[in-house]
Amino acid sequence: MTLKPDEASTATRQSRQMQRQRAISDAVMAEGAIRIEQLAERFGISVMTVHRDLDELENQGLIRKNRGIATATSTALVESSDVYRSSRQLAEKETIAQAALEFIEPGQAIILDDSTTTLHLVPHLRDRAPLTVITNTLTIINDLRGTNGISLLALGGQYYNWCSAFMGRMTTEAIASLRADVLFMSTSAITDDIAFHQTQETVDVKRAMFDAAAKRILLADHTKFEKRALHAMLSLERFDAVIVDAGTDSEHIARLRDKGVRVLVARKHPRQ
């Protein structure tokens, strides 16, 4: 089918807009935060056009606008998108995931939350098959579908683009009807030795997952101890193990161990 001239012009304009928005998103995520005027100058467009593009990216849950600044980083009230988080602390997350594999045995049912740290477990799960994997995360569902030896149980509910996950009452009710062997989860922030998150919806789902698992493992790189979030989720003392990376302050580790928390410090494997 041949497009009419006006239709072809609209399609071309939309394609350019999508490419520009993708480039703007990449720029913001690369720097964490950048002034809107700088984006206009960098891409040779008006400030008004930048605002329109940022509004669209904000609706997709990728970035936020705040007082003339476009940002991809999290705050105490708003979590950053999974696209941004998945590019941060890659070495630490992989090392933590390698240590977490020791808690997985063939034949188990495991729960994976929507954190970008648990994503690093996914490529290694076929080596522990057969497994049943329970998750509310679309990224994990897509990565594991069709994997030999993996029975995938996907949790539905309302979809949230910023974390690529399903949440809400439908999700928590589905989790409540299940019992798994091990839960692997992370958190946005650790304050007063309590795991916190920015959204109540996320807290509700993670608590439901916690209650549905016989063993609970928290995966937390050192940056979690430097951040703050609004909603208290779970005390670290309630987890069967907390796996951190070698960059975690020794004072945090000692304090948690004094409280009886089993803290495992993941070390980089020679082959990594």
mmCIF file of C-alpha atoms in Angstrom:
data_model
loop_
_atom_site.group_PDB
_atom_site.id
_atom_site.type_symbol
_atom_site.label_atom_id
_atom_site.label_comp_id
_atom_site.label_asym_id
_atom_site.label_seq_id
_atom_site.Cartn_x
_atom_site.Cartn_y
_atom_site.Cartn_z
ATOM 1 C CA MET A 1 0.000 0.000 0.000
ATOM 2 C CA THR A 2 1.350 3.412 -1.012
ATOM 3 C CA LEU A 3 1.040 6.212 1.517
ATOM 4 C CA LYS A 4 -0.408 9.547 0.446
ATOM 5 C CA PRO A 5 2.016 12.505 0.642
ATOM 6 C CA ASP A 6 0.453 13.867 3.846
ATOM 7 C CA GLU A 7 0.438 10.405 5.442
ATOM 8 C CA ALA A 8 4.073 9.840 4.495
ATOM 9 C CA SER A 9 4.973 13.238 5.967
ATOM 10 C CA THR A 10 3.203 12.374 9.250
ATOM 11 C CA ALA A 11 4.931 8.984 9.455
ATOM 12 C CA THR A 12 8.336 10.583 8.836
ATOM 13 C CA ARG A 13 7.691 13.235 11.492
ATOM 14 C CA GLN A 14 6.632 10.607 14.029
ATOM 15 C CA SER A 15 9.727 8.534 13.263
ATOM 16 C CA ARG A 16 11.991 11.558 13.805
ATOM 17 C CA GLN A 17 10.177 12.344 17.048
ATOM 18 C CA MET A 18 10.646 8.784 18.346
ATOM 19 C CA GLN A 19 14.337 8.820 17.439
ATOM 20 C CA ARG A 20 14.788 12.191 19.141
ATOM 21 C CA GLN A 21 12.970 11.056 22.288
ATOM 22 C CA ARG A 22 15.104 7.924 22.426
ATOM 23 C CA ALA A 23 18.249 10.056 22.120
ATOM 24 C CA ILE A 24 17.018 12.437 24.838
ATOM 25 C CA SER A 25 16.215 9.508 27.110
ATOM 26 C CA ASP A 26 19.684 8.026 26.521
ATOM 27 C CA ALA A 27 21.324 11.379 27.310
ATOM 28 C CA VAL A 28 19.404 11.828 30.573
ATOM 29 C CA MET A 29 20.099 8.261 31.689
ATOM 30 C CA ALA A 30 23.780 8.552 30.851
ATOM 31 C CA GLU A 31 24.200 11.661 33.009
ATOM 32 C CA GLY A 32 21.523 10.967 35.615
ATOM 33 C CA ALA A 33 20.263 14.549 35.443
ATOM 34 C CA ILE A 34 20.578 17.340 32.876
ATOM 35 C CA ARG A 35 19.082 20.826 32.492
ATOM 36 C CA ILE A 36 16.295 21.174 29.938
ATOM 37 C CA GLU A 37 18.039 24.154 28.292
ATOM 38 C CA GLN A 38 21.108 21.973 27.754
ATOM 39 C CA LEU A 39 18.988 19.327 26.030
ATOM 40 C CA ALA A 40 17.501 21.976 23.727
ATOM 41 C CA GLU A 41 20.969 23.201 22.805
ATOM 42 C CA ARG A 42 22.397 19.693 22.370
ATOM 43 C CA PHE A 43 19.646 18.534 20.002
ATOM 44 C CA GLY A 44 19.080 21.862 18.245
ATOM 45 C CA ILE A 45 15.399 22.122 19.179
ATOM 46 C CA SER A 46 13.268 24.575 21.138
ATOM 47 C CA VAL A 47 12.796 24.355 24.902
ATOM 48 C CA MET A 48 9.075 23.863 24.255
ATOM 49 C CA THR A 49 9.806 20.829 22.069
ATOM 50 C CA VAL A 50 12.054 19.389 24.767
ATOM 51 C CA HIS A 51 9.260 19.820 27.300
ATOM 52 C CA ARG A 52 6.821 17.969 25.021
ATOM 53 C CA ASP A 53 9.305 15.131 24.506
ATOM 54 C CA LEU A 54 10.022 14.925 28.240
ATOM 55 C CA ASP A 55 6.298 14.842 29.001
ATOM 56 C CA GLU A 56 5.987 11.791 26.755
ATOM 57 C CA LEU A 57 9.014 10.105 28.329
ATOM 58 C CA GLU A 58 7.660 10.894 31.797
ATOM 59 C CA ASN A 59 4.325 9.289 30.865
ATOM 60 C CA GLN A 60 6.306 6.176 29.921
ATOM 61 C CA GLY A 61 7.907 6.185 33.368
ATOM 62 C CA LEU A 62 11.426 6.645 31.980
ATOM 63 C CA ILE A 63 12.410 10.074 33.318
ATOM 64 C CA ARG A 64 11.026 12.969 35.376
ATOM 65 C CA LYS A 65 10.972 16.760 35.054
ATOM 66 C CA ASN A 66 11.666 18.839 38.129
ATOM 67 C CA ARG A 67 12.376 22.580 38.210
ATOM 68 C CA GLY A 68 13.927 22.793 34.786
ATOM 69 C CA ILE A 69 15.887 19.569 35.130
ATOM 70 C CA ALA A 70 15.278 16.195 33.501
ATOM 71 C CA THR A 71 16.355 13.376 35.791
ATOM 72 C CA ALA A 72 16.502 9.594 35.733
ATOM 73 C CA THR A 73 17.722 9.117 39.285
ATOM 74 C CA SER A 74 15.514 8.055 42.166
ATOM 75 C CA THR A 75 14.339 10.182 45.081
ATOM 76 C CA ALA A 76 12.800 9.314 48.436
ATOM 77 C CA LEU A 77 9.377 9.584 46.777
ATOM 78 C CA VAL A 78 9.974 8.297 43.256
ATOM 79 C CA GLU A 79 11.926 5.245 42.070
ATOM 80 C CA SER A 80 13.906 5.470 38.851
ATOM 81 C CA SER A 81 12.869 3.374 35.864
ATOM 82 C CA ASP A 82 14.121 -0.174 35.464
ATOM 83 C CA VAL A 83 15.840 0.944 32.243
ATOM 84 C CA TYR A 84 18.006 3.361 34.224
ATOM 85 C CA ARG A 85 18.565 1.058 37.217
ATOM 86 C CA SER A 86 19.580 -1.863 35.025
ATOM 87 C CA SER A 87 22.612 0.095 33.826
ATOM 88 C CA ARG A 88 23.920 0.878 37.327
ATOM 89 C CA GLN A 89 26.224 -1.180 39.615
ATOM 90 C CA LEU A 90 26.440 -3.974 37.027
ATOM 91 C CA ALA A 91 29.539 -5.635 38.471
ATOM 92 C CA GLU A 92 28.187 -5.527 42.025
ATOM 93 C CA LYS A 93 24.817 -6.960 41.006
ATOM 94 C CA GLU A 94 26.407 -9.784 39.048
ATOM 95 C CA THR A 95 28.664 -10.680 41.973
ATOM 96 C CA ILE A 96 25.680 -10.674 44.364
ATOM 97 C CA ALA A 97 23.670 -12.828 41.950
ATOM 98 C CA GLN A 98 26.499 -15.355 41.728
ATOM 99 C CA ALA A 99 26.479 -15.660 45.531
ATOM 100 C CA ALA A 100 22.686 -15.987 45.572
ATOM 101 C CA LEU A 101 22.839 -18.998 43.256
ATOM 102 C CA GLU A 102 24.094 -21.054 46.199
ATOM 103 C CA PHE A 103 20.574 -20.903 47.655
ATOM 104 C CA ILE A 104 18.953 -22.458 44.562
ATOM 105 C CA GLU A 105 18.590 -26.212 44.146
ATOM 106 C CA PRO A 106 16.969 -28.180 41.301
ATOM 107 C CA GLY A 107 13.300 -28.885 41.903
ATOM 108 C CA GLN A 108 12.603 -25.720 43.878
ATOM 109 C CA ALA A 109 9.955 -23.080 43.360
ATOM 110 C CA ILE A 110 11.548 -19.648 43.592
ATOM 111 C CA ILE A 111 10.112 -16.128 43.575
ATOM 112 C CA LEU A 112 11.906 -13.264 41.816
ATOM 113 C CA ASP A 113 10.769 -9.703 42.457
ATOM 114 C CA ASP A 114 10.940 -6.792 40.001
ATOM 115 C CA SER A 115 14.396 -5.563 41.038
ATOM 116 C CA THR A 116 17.176 -5.180 38.504
ATOM 117 C CA THR A 117 19.472 -7.140 40.836
ATOM 118 C CA THR A 118 17.401 -10.322 40.543
ATOM 119 C CA LEU A 119 17.594 -9.935 36.758
ATOM 120 C CA HIS A 120 21.219 -11.005 37.038
ATOM 121 C CA LEU A 121 20.064 -14.375 38.371
ATOM 122 C CA VAL A 122 17.993 -15.126 35.283
ATOM 123 C CA PRO A 123 20.752 -16.154 32.825
ATOM 124 C CA HIS A 124 22.049 -18.711 35.350
ATOM 125 C CA LEU A 125 18.758 -20.408 36.216
ATOM 126 C CA ARG A 126 18.899 -22.995 33.426
ATOM 127 C CA ASP A 127 21.986 -24.417 35.164
ATOM 128 C CA ARG A 128 19.802 -25.097 38.237
ATOM 129 C CA ALA A 129 16.855 -26.595 36.322
ATOM 130 C CA PRO A 130 14.343 -27.993 36.818
ATOM 131 C CA LEU A 131 12.844 -24.966 38.564
ATOM 132 C CA THR A 132 9.518 -23.235 38.937
ATOM 133 C CA VAL A 133 9.992 -19.472 38.692
ATOM 134 C CA ILE A 134 7.276 -17.182 40.052
ATOM 135 C CA THR A 135 7.497 -13.512 39.103
ATOM 136 C CA ASN A 136 5.503 -10.356 38.435
ATOM 137 C CA THR A 137 8.218 -8.928 36.174
ATOM 138 C CA LEU A 138 7.574 -8.785 32.432
ATOM 139 C CA THR A 139 11.295 -8.607 31.628
ATOM 140 C CA ILE A 140 11.942 -11.874 33.468
ATOM 141 C CA ILE A 141 8.891 -13.499 31.896
ATOM 142 C CA ASN A 142 10.153 -12.611 28.422
ATOM 143 C CA ASP A 143 13.697 -13.763 29.213
ATOM 144 C CA LEU A 144 12.621 -17.152 30.598
ATOM 145 C CA ARG A 145 9.753 -18.105 28.312
ATOM 146 C CA GLY A 146 10.521 -21.262 26.413
ATOM 147 C CA THR A 147 13.576 -22.056 28.564
ATOM 148 C CA ASN A 148 13.991 -25.819 28.945
ATOM 149 C CA GLY A 149 13.534 -27.001 32.503
ATOM 150 C CA ILE A 150 11.916 -23.754 33.705
ATOM 151 C CA SER A 151 8.221 -23.784 34.612
ATOM 152 C CA LEU A 152 7.164 -20.152 34.537
ATOM 153 C CA LEU A 153 4.354 -18.850 36.748
ATOM 154 C CA ALA A 154 3.529 -15.266 35.774
ATOM 155 C CA LEU A 155 1.697 -13.026 38.222
ATOM 156 C CA GLY A 156 -0.777 -10.637 36.602
ATOM 157 C CA GLY A 157 -2.330 -7.411 37.781
ATOM 158 C CA GLN A 158 -2.007 -3.765 36.809
ATOM 159 C CA TYR A 159 1.053 -3.160 34.662
ATOM 160 C CA TYR A 160 3.517 -0.426 35.656
ATOM 161 C CA ASN A 161 5.874 0.587 32.864
ATOM 162 C CA TRP A 162 8.479 2.268 35.098
ATOM 163 C CA CYS A 163 9.402 -1.089 36.665
ATOM 164 C CA SER A 164 8.187 -3.434 33.909
ATOM 165 C CA ALA A 165 6.058 -5.268 36.482
ATOM 166 C CA PHE A 166 2.509 -6.131 37.501
ATOM 167 C CA MET A 167 1.248 -4.947 40.863
ATOM 168 C CA GLY A 168 -1.961 -4.322 42.759
ATOM 169 C CA ARG A 169 -4.598 -6.388 44.540
ATOM 170 C CA MET A 170 -4.825 -9.012 41.786
ATOM 171 C CA THR A 171 -1.089 -9.584 42.141
ATOM 172 C CA THR A 172 -1.053 -9.841 45.942
ATOM 173 C CA GLU A 173 -4.071 -12.162 45.961
ATOM 174 C CA ALA A 174 -2.370 -14.470 43.462
ATOM 175 C CA ILE A 175 0.797 -14.533 45.564
ATOM 176 C CA ALA A 176 -1.180 -15.310 48.731
ATOM 177 C CA SER A 177 -2.412 -18.554 47.156
ATOM 178 C CA LEU A 178 1.157 -19.810 46.563
ATOM 179 C CA ARG A 179 3.966 -21.261 48.672
ATOM 180 C CA ALA A 180 7.524 -21.138 47.354
ATOM 181 C CA ASP A 181 10.861 -22.438 48.595
ATOM 182 C CA VAL A 182 12.959 -19.290 48.208
ATOM 183 C CA LEU A 183 12.349 -15.594 47.571
ATOM 184 C CA PHE A 184 15.019 -13.370 46.056
ATOM 185 C CA MET A 185 14.295 -9.672 46.351
ATOM 186 C CA SER A 186 16.033 -6.330 46.552
ATOM 187 C CA THR A 187 15.072 -2.929 47.892
ATOM 188 C CA SER A 188 15.419 0.731 46.971
ATOM 189 C CA ALA A 189 16.917 1.883 50.255
ATOM 190 C CA ILE A 190 18.049 0.655 53.664
ATOM 191 C CA THR A 191 17.545 3.002 56.618
ATOM 192 C CA ASP A 192 17.874 2.038 60.280
ATOM 193 C CA ASP A 193 18.417 -1.538 59.060
ATOM 194 C CA ILE A 194 14.960 -1.578 57.488
ATOM 195 C CA ALA A 195 14.283 -2.055 53.769
ATOM 196 C CA PHE A 196 12.310 0.838 52.275
ATOM 197 C CA HIS A 197 10.671 1.582 48.933
ATOM 198 C CA GLN A 198 9.164 4.660 47.305
ATOM 199 C CA THR A 199 5.753 3.199 46.427
ATOM 200 C CA GLN A 200 3.197 1.464 48.615
ATOM 201 C CA GLU A 201 2.149 -0.782 45.709
ATOM 202 C CA THR A 202 5.658 -2.211 45.517
ATOM 203 C CA VAL A 203 5.815 -2.683 49.280
ATOM 204 C CA ASP A 204 2.527 -4.610 49.242
ATOM 205 C CA VAL A 205 3.728 -6.997 46.533
ATOM 206 C CA LYS A 206 7.127 -7.606 48.120
ATOM 207 C CA ARG A 207 5.573 -8.257 51.529
ATOM 208 C CA ALA A 208 3.175 -10.753 49.946
ATOM 209 C CA MET A 209 6.126 -12.485 48.284
ATOM 210 C CA PHE A 210 7.970 -12.537 51.603
ATOM 211 C CA ASP A 211 5.016 -14.209 53.344
ATOM 212 C CA ALA A 212 4.708 -16.820 50.559
ATOM 213 C CA ALA A 213 8.303 -18.072 50.761
ATOM 214 C CA ALA A 214 9.912 -20.490 53.204
ATOM 215 C CA LYS A 215 13.338 -18.841 52.830
ATOM 216 C CA ARG A 216 13.893 -15.139 52.086
ATOM 217 C CA ILE A 217 17.094 -13.696 50.624
ATOM 218 C CA LEU A 218 17.694 -9.950 50.312
ATOM 219 C CA LEU A 219 20.105 -8.779 47.604
ATOM 220 C CA ALA A 220 21.490 -5.303 48.304
ATOM 221 C CA ASP A 221 24.508 -3.573 46.793
ATOM 222 C CA HIS A 222 26.321 -0.924 48.837
ATOM 223 C CA THR A 223 24.410 2.012 47.294
ATOM 224 C CA LYS A 224 21.192 0.914 49.038
ATOM 225 C CA PHE A 225 22.673 2.016 52.359
ATOM 226 C CA GLU A 226 23.203 5.522 50.927
ATOM 227 C CA LYS A 227 19.626 6.085 49.749
ATOM 228 C CA ARG A 228 16.305 6.914 51.363
ATOM 229 C CA ALA A 229 12.715 6.012 50.468
ATOM 230 C CA LEU A 230 9.331 6.772 51.984
ATOM 231 C CA HIS A 231 7.659 3.450 52.822
ATOM 232 C CA ALA A 232 9.058 0.948 55.343
ATOM 233 C CA MET A 233 8.931 -2.588 54.001
ATOM 234 C CA LEU A 234 10.748 -5.180 56.125
ATOM 235 C CA SER A 235 13.413 -5.273 58.826
ATOM 236 C CA LEU A 236 16.631 -6.889 57.641
ATOM 237 C CA GLU A 237 16.519 -9.091 60.753
ATOM 238 C CA ARG A 238 13.571 -10.964 59.223
ATOM 239 C CA PHE A 239 15.536 -12.234 56.221
ATOM 240 C CA ASP A 240 17.307 -15.598 56.251
ATOM 241 C CA ALA A 241 20.282 -13.968 54.568
ATOM 242 C CA VAL A 242 21.324 -10.555 53.291
ATOM 243 C CA ILE A 243 23.844 -10.616 50.436
ATOM 244 C CA VAL A 244 25.889 -7.445 49.916
ATOM 245 C CA ASP A 245 28.893 -6.591 47.766
ATOM 246 C CA ALA A 246 32.451 -5.948 48.918
ATOM 247 C CA GLY A 247 31.947 -2.195 48.615
ATOM 248 C CA THR A 248 29.547 -2.166 51.569
ATOM 249 C CA ASP A 249 30.792 -0.207 54.588
ATOM 250 C CA SER A 250 32.190 -2.590 57.204
ATOM 251 C CA GLU A 251 30.279 -0.708 59.909
ATOM 252 C CA HIS A 252 26.969 -1.695 58.294
ATOM 253 C CA ILE A 253 28.046 -5.320 58.086
ATOM 254 C CA ALA A 254 29.267 -5.446 61.691
ATOM 255 C CA ARG A 255 26.141 -3.751 63.030
ATOM 256 C CA LEU A 256 23.816 -6.132 61.200
ATOM 257 C CA ARG A 257 25.763 -9.169 62.324
ATOM 258 C CA ASP A 258 25.608 -7.940 65.919
ATOM 259 C CA LYS A 259 21.823 -7.973 65.522
ATOM 260 C CA GLY A 260 21.939 -11.592 64.402
ATOM 261 C CA VAL A 261 21.488 -10.908 60.686
ATOM 262 C CA ARG A 262 23.251 -13.418 58.442
ATOM 263 C CA VAL A 263 25.221 -11.110 56.155
ATOM 264 C CA LEU A 264 27.101 -12.632 53.221
ATOM 265 C CA VAL A 265 29.656 -10.479 51.435
ATOM 266 C CA ALA A 266 29.790 -11.470 47.774
ATOM 267 C CA ARG A 267 33.288 -11.560 46.349
ATOM 268 C CA LYS A 268 34.108 -11.283 42.677
ATOM 269 C CA HIS A 269 34.692 -14.701 41.129
ATOM 270 C CA PRO A 270 38.078 -15.033 39.394
ATOM 271 C CA ARG A 271 36.345 -15.799 36.084
ATOM 272 C CA GLN A 272 34.081 -12.725 36.224
#
